[in-house]
Short mmCIF file of N, CA and C in Angstrom, two decimals:
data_model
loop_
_atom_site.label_atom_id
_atom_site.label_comp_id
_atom_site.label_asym_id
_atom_site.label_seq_id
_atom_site.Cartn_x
_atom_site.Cartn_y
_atom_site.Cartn_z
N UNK Z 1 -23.97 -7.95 11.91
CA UNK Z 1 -23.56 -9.12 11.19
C UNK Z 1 -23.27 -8.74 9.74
N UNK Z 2 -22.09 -9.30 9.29
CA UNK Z 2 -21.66 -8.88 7.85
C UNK Z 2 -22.12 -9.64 6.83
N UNK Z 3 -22.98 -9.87 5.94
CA UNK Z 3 -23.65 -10.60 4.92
C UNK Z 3 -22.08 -11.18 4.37
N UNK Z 4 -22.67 -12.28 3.82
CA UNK Z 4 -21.81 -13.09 2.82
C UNK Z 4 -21.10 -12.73 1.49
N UNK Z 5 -19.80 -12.72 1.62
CA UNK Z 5 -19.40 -12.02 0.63
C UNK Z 5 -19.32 -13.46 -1.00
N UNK Z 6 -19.93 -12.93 -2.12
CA UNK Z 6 -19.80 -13.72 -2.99
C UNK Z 6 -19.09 -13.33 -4.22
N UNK Z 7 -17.55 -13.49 -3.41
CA UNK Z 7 -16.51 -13.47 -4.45
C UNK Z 7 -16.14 -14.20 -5.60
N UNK Z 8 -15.15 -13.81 -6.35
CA UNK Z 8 -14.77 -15.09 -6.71
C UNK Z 8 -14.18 -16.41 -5.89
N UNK Z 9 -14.18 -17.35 -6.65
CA UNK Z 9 -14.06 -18.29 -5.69
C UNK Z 9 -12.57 -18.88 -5.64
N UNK Z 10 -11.50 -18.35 -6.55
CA UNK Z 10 -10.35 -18.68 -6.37
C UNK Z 10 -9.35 -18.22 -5.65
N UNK Z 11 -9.17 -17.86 -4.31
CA UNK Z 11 -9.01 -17.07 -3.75
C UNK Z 11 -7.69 -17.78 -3.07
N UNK Z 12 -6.53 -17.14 -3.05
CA UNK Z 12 -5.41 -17.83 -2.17
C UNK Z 12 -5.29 -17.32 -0.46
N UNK Z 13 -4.57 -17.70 -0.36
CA UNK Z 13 -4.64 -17.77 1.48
C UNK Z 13 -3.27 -17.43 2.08
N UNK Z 14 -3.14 -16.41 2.67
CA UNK Z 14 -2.13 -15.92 4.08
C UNK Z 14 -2.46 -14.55 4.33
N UNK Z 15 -1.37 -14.33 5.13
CA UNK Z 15 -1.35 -12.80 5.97
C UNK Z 15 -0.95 -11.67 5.06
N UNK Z 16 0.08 -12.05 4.48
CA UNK Z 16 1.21 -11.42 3.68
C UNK Z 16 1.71 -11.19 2.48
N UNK Z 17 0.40 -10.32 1.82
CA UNK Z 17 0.77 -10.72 0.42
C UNK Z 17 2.08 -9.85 -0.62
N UNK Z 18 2.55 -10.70 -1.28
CA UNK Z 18 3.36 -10.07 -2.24
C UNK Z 18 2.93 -9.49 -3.19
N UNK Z 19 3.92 -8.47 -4.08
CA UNK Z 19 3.59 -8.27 -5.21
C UNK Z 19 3.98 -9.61 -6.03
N UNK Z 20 3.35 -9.26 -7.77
CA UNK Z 20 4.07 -10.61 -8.38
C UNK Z 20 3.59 -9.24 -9.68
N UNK Z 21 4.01 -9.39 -10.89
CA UNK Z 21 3.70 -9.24 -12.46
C UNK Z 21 4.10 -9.43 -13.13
N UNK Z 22 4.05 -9.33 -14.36
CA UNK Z 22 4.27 -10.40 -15.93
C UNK Z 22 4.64 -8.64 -16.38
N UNK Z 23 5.29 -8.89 -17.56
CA UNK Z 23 6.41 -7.78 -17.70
C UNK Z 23 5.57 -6.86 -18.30
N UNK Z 24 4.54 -7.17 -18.83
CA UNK Z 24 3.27 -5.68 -19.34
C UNK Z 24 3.07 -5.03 -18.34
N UNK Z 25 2.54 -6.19 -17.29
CA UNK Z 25 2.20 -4.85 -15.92
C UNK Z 25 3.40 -4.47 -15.54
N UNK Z 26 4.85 -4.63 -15.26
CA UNK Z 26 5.80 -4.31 -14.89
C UNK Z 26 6.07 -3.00 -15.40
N UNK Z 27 6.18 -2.66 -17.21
CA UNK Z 27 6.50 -1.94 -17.91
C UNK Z 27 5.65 -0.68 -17.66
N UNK Z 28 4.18 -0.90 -17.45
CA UNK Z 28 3.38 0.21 -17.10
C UNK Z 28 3.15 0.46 -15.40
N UNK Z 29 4.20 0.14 -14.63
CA UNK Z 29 4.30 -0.01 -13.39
C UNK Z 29 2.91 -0.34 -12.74
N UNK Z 30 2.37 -1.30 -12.87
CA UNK Z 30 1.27 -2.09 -12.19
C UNK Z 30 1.64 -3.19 -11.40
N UNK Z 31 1.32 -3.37 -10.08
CA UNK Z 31 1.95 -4.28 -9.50
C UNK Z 31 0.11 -4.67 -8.69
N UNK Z 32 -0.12 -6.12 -8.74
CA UNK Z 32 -0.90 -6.82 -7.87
C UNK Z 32 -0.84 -7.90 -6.82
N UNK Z 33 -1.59 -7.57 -5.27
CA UNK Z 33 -0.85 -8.57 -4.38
C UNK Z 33 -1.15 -9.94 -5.08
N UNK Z 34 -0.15 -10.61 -4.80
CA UNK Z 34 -0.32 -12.11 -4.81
C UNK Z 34 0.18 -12.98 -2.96
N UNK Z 35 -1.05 -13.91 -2.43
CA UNK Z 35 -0.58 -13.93 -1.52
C UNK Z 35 0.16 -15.73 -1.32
N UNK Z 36 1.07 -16.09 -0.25
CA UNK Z 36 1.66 -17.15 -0.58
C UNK Z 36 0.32 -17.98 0.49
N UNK Z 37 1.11 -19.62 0.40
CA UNK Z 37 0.07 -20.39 1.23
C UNK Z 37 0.00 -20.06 2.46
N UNK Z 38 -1.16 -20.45 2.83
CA UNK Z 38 -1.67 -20.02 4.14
C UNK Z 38 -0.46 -20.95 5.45
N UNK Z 39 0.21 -20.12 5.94
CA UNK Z 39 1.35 -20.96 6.73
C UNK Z 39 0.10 -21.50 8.45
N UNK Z 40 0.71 -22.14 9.08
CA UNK Z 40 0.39 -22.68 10.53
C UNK Z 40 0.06 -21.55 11.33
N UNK Z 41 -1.04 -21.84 12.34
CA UNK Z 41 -1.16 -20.65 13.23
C UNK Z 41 -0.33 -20.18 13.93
N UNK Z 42 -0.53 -18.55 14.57
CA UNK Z 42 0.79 -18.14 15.08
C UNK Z 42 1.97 -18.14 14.79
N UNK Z 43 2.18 -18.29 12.90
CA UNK Z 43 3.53 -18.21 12.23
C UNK Z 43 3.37 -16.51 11.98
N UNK Z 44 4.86 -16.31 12.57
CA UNK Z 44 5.93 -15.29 11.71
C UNK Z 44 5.41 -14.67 10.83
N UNK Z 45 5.71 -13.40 10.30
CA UNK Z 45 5.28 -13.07 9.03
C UNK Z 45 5.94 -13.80 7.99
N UNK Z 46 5.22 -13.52 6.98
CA UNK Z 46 6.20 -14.28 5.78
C UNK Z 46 7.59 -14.47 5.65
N UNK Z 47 8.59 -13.10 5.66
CA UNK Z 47 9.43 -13.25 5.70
C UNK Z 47 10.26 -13.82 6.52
N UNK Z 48 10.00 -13.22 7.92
CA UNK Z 48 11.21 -13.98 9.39
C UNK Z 48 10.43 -15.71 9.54
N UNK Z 49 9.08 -15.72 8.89
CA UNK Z 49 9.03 -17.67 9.02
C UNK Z 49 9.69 -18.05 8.39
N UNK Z 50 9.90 -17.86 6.89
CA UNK Z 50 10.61 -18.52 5.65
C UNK Z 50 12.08 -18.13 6.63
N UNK Z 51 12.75 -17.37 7.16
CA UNK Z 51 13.84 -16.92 7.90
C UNK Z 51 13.88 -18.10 8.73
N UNK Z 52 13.06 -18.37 9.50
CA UNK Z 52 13.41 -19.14 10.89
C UNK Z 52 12.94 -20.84 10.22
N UNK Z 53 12.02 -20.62 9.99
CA UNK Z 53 11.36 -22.28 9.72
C UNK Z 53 12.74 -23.02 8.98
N UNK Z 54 12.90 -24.36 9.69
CA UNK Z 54 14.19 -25.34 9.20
C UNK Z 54 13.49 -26.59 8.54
N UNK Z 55 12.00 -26.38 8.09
CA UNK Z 55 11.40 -27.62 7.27
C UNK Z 55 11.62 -28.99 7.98
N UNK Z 56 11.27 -28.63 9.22
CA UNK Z 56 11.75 -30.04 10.15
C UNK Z 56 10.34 -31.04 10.24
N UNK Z 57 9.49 -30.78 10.01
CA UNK Z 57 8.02 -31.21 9.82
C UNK Z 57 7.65 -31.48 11.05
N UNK Z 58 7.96 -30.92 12.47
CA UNK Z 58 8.14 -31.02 13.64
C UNK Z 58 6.21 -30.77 13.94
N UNK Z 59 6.13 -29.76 13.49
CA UNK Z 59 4.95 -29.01 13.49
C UNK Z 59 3.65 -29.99 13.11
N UNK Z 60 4.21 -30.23 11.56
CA UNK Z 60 3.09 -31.34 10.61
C UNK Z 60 2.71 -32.51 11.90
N UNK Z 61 4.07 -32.77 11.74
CA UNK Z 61 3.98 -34.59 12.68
C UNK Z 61 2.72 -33.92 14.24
N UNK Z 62 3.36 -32.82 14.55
CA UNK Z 62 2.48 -32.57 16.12
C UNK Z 62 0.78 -32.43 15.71
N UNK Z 63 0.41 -32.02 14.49
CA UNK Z 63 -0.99 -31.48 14.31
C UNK Z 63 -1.85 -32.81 14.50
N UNK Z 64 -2.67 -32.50 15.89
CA UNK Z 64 -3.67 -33.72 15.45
C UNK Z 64 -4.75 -33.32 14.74
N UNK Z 65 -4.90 -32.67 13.99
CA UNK Z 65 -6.42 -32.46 13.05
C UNK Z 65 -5.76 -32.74 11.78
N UNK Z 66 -4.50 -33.07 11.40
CA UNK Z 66 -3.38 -33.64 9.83
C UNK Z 66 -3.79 -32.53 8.86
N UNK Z 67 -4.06 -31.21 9.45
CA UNK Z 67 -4.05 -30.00 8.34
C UNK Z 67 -3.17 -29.74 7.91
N UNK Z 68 -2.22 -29.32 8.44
CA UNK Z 68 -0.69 -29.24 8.00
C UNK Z 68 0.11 -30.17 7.68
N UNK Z 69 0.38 -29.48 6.03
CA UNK Z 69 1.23 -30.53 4.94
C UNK Z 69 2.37 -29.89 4.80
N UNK Z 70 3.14 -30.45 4.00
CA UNK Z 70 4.48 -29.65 2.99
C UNK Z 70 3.83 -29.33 2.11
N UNK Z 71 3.88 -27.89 1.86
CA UNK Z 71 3.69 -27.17 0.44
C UNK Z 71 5.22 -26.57 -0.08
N UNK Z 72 4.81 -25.72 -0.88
CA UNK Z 72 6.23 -25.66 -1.73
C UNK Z 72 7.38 -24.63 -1.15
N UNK Z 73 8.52 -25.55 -1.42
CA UNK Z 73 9.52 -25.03 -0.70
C UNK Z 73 9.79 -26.26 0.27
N UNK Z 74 8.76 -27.15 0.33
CA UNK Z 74 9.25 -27.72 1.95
C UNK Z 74 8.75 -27.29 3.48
N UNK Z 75 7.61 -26.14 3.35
CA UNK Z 75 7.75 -25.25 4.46
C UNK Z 75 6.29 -25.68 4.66
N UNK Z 76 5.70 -25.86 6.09
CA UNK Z 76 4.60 -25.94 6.49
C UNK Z 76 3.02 -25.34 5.83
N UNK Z 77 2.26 -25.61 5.50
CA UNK Z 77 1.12 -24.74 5.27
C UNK Z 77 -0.25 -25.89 5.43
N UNK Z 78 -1.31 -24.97 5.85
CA UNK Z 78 -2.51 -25.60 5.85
C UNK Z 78 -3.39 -25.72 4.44
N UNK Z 79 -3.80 -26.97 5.11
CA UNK Z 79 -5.27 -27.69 3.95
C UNK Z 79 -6.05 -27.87 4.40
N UNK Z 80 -7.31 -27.27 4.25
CA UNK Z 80 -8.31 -27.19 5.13
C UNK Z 80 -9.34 -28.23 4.30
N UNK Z 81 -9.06 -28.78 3.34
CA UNK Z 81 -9.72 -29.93 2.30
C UNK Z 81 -9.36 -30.95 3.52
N UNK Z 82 -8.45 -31.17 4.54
CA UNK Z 82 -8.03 -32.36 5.68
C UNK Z 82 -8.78 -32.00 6.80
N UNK Z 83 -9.36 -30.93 7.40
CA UNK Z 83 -10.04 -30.67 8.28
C UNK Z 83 -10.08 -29.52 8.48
N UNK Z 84 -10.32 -29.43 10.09
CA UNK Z 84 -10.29 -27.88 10.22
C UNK Z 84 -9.29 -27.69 11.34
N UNK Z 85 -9.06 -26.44 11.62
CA UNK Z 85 -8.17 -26.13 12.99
C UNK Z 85 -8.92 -25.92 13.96
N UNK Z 86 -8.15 -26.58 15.47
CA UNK Z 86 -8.65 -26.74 16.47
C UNK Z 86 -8.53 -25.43 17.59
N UNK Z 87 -7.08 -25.09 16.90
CA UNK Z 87 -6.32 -24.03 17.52
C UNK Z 87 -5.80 -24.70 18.91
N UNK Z 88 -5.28 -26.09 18.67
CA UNK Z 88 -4.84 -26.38 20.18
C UNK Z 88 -3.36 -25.71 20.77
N UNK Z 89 -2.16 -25.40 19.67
CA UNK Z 89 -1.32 -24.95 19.69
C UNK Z 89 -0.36 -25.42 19.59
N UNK Z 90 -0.14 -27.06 19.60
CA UNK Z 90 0.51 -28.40 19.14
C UNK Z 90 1.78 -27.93 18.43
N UNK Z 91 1.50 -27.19 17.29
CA UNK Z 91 2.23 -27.24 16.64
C UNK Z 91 3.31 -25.69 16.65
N UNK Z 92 3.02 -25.36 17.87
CA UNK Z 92 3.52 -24.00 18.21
C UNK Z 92 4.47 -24.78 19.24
N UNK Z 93 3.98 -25.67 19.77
CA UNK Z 93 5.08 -26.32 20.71
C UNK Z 93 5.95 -27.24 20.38
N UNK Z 94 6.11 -27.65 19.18
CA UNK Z 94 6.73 -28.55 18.51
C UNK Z 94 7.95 -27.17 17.67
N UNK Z 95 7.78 -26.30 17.97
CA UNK Z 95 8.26 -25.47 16.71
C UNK Z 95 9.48 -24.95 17.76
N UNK Z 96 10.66 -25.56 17.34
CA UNK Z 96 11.84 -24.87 17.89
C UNK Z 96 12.90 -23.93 17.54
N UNK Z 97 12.71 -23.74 16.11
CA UNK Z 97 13.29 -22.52 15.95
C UNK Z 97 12.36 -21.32 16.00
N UNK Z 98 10.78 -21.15 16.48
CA UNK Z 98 10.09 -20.27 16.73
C UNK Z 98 9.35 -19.48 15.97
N UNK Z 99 9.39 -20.29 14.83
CA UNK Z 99 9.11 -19.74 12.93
C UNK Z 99 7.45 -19.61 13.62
N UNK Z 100 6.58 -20.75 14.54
CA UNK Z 100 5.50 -20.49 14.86
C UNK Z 100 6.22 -19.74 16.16
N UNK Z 101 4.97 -18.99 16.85
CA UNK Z 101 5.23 -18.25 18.22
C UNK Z 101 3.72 -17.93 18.39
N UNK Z 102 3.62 -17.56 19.87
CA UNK Z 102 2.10 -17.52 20.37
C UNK Z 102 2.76 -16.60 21.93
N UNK Z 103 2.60 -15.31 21.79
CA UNK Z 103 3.38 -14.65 22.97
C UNK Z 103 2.35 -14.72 24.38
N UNK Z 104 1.08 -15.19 24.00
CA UNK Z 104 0.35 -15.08 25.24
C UNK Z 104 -0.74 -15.89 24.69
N UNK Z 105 -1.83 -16.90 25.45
CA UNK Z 105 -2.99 -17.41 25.57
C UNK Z 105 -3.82 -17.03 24.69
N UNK Z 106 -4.02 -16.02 24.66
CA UNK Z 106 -5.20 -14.78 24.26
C UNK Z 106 -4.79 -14.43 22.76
N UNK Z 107 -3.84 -14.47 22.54
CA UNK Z 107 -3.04 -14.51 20.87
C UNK Z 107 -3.87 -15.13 19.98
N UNK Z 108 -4.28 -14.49 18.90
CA UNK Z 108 -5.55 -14.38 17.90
C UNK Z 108 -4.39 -15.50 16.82
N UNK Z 109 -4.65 -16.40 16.38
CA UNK Z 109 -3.88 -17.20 15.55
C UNK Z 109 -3.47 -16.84 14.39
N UNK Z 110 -4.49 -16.44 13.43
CA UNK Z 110 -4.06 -14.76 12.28
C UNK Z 110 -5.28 -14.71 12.20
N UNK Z 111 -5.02 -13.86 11.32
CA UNK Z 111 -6.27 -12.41 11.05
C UNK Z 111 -6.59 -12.50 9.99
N UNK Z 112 -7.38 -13.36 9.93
CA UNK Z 112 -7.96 -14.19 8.94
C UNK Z 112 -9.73 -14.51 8.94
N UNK Z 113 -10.25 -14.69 7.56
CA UNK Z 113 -11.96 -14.89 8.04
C UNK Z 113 -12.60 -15.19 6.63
N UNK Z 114 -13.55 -16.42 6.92
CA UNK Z 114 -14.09 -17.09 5.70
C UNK Z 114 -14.41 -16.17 4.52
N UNK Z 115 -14.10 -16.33 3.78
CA UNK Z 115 -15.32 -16.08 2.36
C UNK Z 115 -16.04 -16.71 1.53
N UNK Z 116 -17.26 -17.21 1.38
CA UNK Z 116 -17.65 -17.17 0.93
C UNK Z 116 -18.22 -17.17 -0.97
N UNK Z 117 -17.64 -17.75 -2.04
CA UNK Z 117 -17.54 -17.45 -3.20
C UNK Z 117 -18.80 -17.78 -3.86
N UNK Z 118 -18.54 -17.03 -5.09
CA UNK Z 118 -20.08 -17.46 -6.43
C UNK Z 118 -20.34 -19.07 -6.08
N UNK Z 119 -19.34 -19.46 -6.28
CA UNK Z 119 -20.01 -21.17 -6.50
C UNK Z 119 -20.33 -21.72 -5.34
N UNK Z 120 -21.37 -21.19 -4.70
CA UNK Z 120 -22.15 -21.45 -3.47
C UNK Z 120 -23.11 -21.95 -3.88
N UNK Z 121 -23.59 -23.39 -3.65
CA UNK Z 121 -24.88 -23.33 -4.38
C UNK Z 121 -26.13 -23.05 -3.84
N UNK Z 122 -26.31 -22.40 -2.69
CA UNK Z 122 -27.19 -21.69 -2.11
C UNK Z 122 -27.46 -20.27 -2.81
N UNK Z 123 -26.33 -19.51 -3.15
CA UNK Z 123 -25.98 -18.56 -4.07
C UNK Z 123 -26.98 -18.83 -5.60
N UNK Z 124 -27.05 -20.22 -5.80
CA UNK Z 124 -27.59 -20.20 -7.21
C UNK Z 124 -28.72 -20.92 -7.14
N UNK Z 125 -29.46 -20.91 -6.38
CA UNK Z 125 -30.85 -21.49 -5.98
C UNK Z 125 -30.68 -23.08 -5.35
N UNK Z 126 -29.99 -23.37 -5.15
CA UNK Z 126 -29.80 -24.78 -4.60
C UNK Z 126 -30.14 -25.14 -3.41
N UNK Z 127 -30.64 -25.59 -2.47
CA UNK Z 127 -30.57 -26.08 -1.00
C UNK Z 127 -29.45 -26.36 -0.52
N UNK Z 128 -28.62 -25.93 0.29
CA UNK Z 128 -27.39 -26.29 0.89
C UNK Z 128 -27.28 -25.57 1.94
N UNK Z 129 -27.01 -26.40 2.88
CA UNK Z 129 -26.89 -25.43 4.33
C UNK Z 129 -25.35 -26.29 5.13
N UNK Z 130 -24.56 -27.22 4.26
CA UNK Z 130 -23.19 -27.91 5.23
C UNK Z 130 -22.23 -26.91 5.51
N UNK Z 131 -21.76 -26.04 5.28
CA UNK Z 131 -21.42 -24.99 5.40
C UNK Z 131 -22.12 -24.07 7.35
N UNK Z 132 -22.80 -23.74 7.48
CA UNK Z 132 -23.44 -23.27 8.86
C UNK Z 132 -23.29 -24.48 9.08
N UNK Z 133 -24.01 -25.86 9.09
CA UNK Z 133 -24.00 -27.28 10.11
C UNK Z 133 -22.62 -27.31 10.25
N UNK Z 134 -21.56 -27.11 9.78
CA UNK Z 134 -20.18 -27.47 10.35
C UNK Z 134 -19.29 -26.37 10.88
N UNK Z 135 -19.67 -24.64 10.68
CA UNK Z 135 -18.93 -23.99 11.66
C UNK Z 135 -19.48 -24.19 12.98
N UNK Z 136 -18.64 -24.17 13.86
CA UNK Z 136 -18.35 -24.19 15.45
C UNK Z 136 -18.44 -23.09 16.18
N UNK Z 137 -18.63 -22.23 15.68
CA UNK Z 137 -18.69 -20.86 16.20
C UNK Z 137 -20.30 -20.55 15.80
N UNK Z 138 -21.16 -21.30 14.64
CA UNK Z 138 -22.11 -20.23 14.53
C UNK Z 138 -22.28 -18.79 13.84
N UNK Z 139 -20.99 -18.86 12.72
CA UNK Z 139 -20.48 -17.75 12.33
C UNK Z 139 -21.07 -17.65 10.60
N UNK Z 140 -22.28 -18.68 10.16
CA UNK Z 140 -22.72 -18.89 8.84
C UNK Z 140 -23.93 -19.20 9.69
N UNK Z 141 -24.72 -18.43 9.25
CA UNK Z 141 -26.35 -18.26 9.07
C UNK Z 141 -27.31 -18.05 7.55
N UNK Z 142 -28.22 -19.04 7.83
CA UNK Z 142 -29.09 -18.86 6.78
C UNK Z 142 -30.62 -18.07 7.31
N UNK Z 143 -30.47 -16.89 6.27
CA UNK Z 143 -31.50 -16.62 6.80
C UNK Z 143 -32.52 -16.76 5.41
N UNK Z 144 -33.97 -16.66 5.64
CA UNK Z 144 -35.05 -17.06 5.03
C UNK Z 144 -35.29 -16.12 4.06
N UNK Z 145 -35.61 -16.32 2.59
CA UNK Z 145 -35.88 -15.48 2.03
C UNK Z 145 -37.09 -15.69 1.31
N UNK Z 146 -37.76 -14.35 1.22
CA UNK Z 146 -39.02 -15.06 0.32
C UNK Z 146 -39.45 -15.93 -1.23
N UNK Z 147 -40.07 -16.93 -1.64
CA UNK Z 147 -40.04 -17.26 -3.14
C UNK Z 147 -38.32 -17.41 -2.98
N UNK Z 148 -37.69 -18.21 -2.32
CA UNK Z 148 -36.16 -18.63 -2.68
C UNK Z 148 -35.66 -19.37 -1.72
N UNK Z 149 -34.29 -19.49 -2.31
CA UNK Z 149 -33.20 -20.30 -0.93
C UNK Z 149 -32.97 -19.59 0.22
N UNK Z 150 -32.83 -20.19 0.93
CA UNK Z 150 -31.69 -19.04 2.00
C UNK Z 150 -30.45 -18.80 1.45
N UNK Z 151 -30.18 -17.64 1.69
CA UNK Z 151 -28.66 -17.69 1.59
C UNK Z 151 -27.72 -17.40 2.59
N UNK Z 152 -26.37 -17.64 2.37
CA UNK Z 152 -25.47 -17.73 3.68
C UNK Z 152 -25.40 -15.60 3.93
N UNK Z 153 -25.08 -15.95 5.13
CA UNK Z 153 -24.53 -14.66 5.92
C UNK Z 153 -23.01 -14.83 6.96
N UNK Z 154 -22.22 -14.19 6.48
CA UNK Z 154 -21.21 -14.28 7.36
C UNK Z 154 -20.72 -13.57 8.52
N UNK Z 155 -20.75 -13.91 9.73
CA UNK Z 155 -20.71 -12.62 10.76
C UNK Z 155 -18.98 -13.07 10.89
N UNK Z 156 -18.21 -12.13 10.52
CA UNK Z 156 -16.78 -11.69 10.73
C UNK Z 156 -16.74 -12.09 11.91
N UNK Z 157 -17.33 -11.07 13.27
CA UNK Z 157 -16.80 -11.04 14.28
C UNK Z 157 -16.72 -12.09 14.66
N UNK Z 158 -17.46 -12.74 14.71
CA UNK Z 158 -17.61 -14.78 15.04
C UNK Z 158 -16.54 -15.38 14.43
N UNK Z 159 -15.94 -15.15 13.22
CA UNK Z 159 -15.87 -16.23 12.34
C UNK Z 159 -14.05 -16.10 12.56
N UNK Z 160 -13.50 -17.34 13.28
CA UNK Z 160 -12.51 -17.53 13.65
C UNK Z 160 -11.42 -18.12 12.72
N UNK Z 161 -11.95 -18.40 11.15
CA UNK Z 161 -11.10 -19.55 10.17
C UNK Z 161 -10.66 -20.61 10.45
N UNK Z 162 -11.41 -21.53 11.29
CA UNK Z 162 -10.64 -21.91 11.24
C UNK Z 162 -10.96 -23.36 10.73
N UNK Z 163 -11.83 -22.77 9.48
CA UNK Z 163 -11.83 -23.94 8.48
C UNK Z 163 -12.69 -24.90 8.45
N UNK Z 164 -13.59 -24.81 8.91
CA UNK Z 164 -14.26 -26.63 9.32
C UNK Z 164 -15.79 -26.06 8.41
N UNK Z 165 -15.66 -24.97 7.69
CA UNK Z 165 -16.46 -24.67 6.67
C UNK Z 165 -16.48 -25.38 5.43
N UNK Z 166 -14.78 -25.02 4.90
CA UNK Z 166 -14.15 -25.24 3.79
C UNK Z 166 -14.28 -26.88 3.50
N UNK Z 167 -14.11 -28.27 4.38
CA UNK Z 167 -13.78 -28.90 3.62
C UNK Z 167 -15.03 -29.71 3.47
N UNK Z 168 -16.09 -29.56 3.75
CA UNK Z 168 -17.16 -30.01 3.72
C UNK Z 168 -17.83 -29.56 2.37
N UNK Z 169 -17.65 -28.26 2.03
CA UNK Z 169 -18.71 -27.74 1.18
C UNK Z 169 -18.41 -28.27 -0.31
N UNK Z 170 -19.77 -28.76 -0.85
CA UNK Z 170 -19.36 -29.47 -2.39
C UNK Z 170 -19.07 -29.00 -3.06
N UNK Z 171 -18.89 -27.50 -3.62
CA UNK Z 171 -18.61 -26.95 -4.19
C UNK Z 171 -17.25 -26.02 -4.26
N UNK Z 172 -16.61 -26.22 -3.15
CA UNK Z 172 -15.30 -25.56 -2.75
C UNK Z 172 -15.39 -24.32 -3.32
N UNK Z 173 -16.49 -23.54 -2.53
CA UNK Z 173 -16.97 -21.75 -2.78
C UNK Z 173 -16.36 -20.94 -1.92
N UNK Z 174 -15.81 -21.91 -0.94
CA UNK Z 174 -15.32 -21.00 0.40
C UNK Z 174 -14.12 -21.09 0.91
N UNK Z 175 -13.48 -20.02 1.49
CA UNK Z 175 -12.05 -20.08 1.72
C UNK Z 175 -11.40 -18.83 2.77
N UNK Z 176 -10.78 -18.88 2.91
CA UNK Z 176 -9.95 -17.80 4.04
C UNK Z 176 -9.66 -17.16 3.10
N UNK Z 177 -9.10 -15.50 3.81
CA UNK Z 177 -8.47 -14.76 3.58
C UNK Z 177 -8.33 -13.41 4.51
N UNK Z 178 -7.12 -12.79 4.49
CA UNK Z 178 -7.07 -11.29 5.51
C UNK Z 178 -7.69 -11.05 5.29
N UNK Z 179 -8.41 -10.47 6.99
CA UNK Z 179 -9.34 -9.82 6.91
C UNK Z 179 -9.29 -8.27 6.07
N UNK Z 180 -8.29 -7.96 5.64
CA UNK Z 180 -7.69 -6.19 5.68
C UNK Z 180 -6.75 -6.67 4.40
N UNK Z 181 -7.51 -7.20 3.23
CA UNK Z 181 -6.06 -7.97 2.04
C UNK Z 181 -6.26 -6.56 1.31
N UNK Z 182 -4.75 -6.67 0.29
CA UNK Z 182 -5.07 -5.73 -0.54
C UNK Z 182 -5.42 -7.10 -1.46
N UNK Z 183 -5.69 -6.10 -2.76
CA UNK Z 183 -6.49 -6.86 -3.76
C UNK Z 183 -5.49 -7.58 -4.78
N UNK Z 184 -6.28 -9.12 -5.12
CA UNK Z 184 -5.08 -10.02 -5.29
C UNK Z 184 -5.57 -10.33 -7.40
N UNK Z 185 -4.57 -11.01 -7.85
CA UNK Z 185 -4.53 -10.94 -9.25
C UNK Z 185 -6.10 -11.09 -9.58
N UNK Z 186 -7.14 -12.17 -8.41
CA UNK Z 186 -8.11 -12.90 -8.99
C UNK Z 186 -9.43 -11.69 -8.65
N UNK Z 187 -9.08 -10.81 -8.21
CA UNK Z 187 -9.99 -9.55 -7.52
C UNK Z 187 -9.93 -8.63 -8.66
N UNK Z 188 -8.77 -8.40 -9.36
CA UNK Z 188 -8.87 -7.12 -9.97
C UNK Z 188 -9.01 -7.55 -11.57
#
């Protein structure tokens, strides 16, 4: 089991991150990922979704858990502040130019997995356990510590993202991200 990572807590969300820099880092050739919003399960990589997706809200309208909004551009992405994902696939079947795709059953939705941030308030001596009471998997454990709180533990292999962490917790400490990211403006 992989202990809880207590990052920072501003952490953005997808598969695919870009570079982005401001012309100092440019000039001294420094480049840091920046990643875009977290798109719908079983979307495309960044590029061939933004390629295929026709902003038809085909997808949005199909989601029954109302995670999926318009973010910028017009183009699908999740809010996990609206719930969590069910992974029913709704919105993979609503998707006709194929911007989402799911080639088989067994198709992992992305590769993606909670984190955890500082502003946990279990992290800072607080009692809080909504976070474990609302994953579905069992993938946030508190374990007991002596003279203190518990604090969270995150087991990766369990932990499916698919959100039903995030919109509960009062402190909005927790959030997705690749499992395998490179490191983003708020990391380095």
């Amino acid at each position: 089991m992989a202990a809880a990572q207590f990052a920072g807590s501003s952490l953005a969300s997808s598969a695919s991150p870009r570079a982005a820099s401001s012309r100092r880092n440019f000039l001294f050739g420094r480049t840091r990922a920046v990643e875009p919003a977290l798109r719908p399960p079983w979307a495309l990589e960044e590029d061939d979704f933004v390629a295929r997706c026709t902003r038809c809200e085909r997808c949005i309208e199909a989601c029954p858990t109302t995670i999926l909004v318009r973010m910028d551009g017009g183009f699908p992405g999740v809010d996990f502040s609206r719930g969590e994902c069910s992974f029913c696939g709704d919105c993979v079947a609503a998707c006709e130019p194929r911007a989402l795709w799911r080639e088989d059953a067994s198709a992992a939705p992305w590769d993606r997995v909670a984190v955890i941030g500082a502003a946990c308030l279990a992290a800072r001596g607080v009692e809080c356990r909504v976070c474990g009471e609302a994953c579905p998997e069992g993938a946030i454990r508190f374990r007991p510590r002596l003279g203190g709180v518990a604090h969270p533990e995150l087991d990766a292999a369990a932990c499916t993202a698919c959100g039903a962490c995030i919109g509960p917790c009062p402190t909005r400490a927790i959030d997705t991200r690749a499992r395998n990211p490179l490191p983003t403006e708020s990391e380095t």
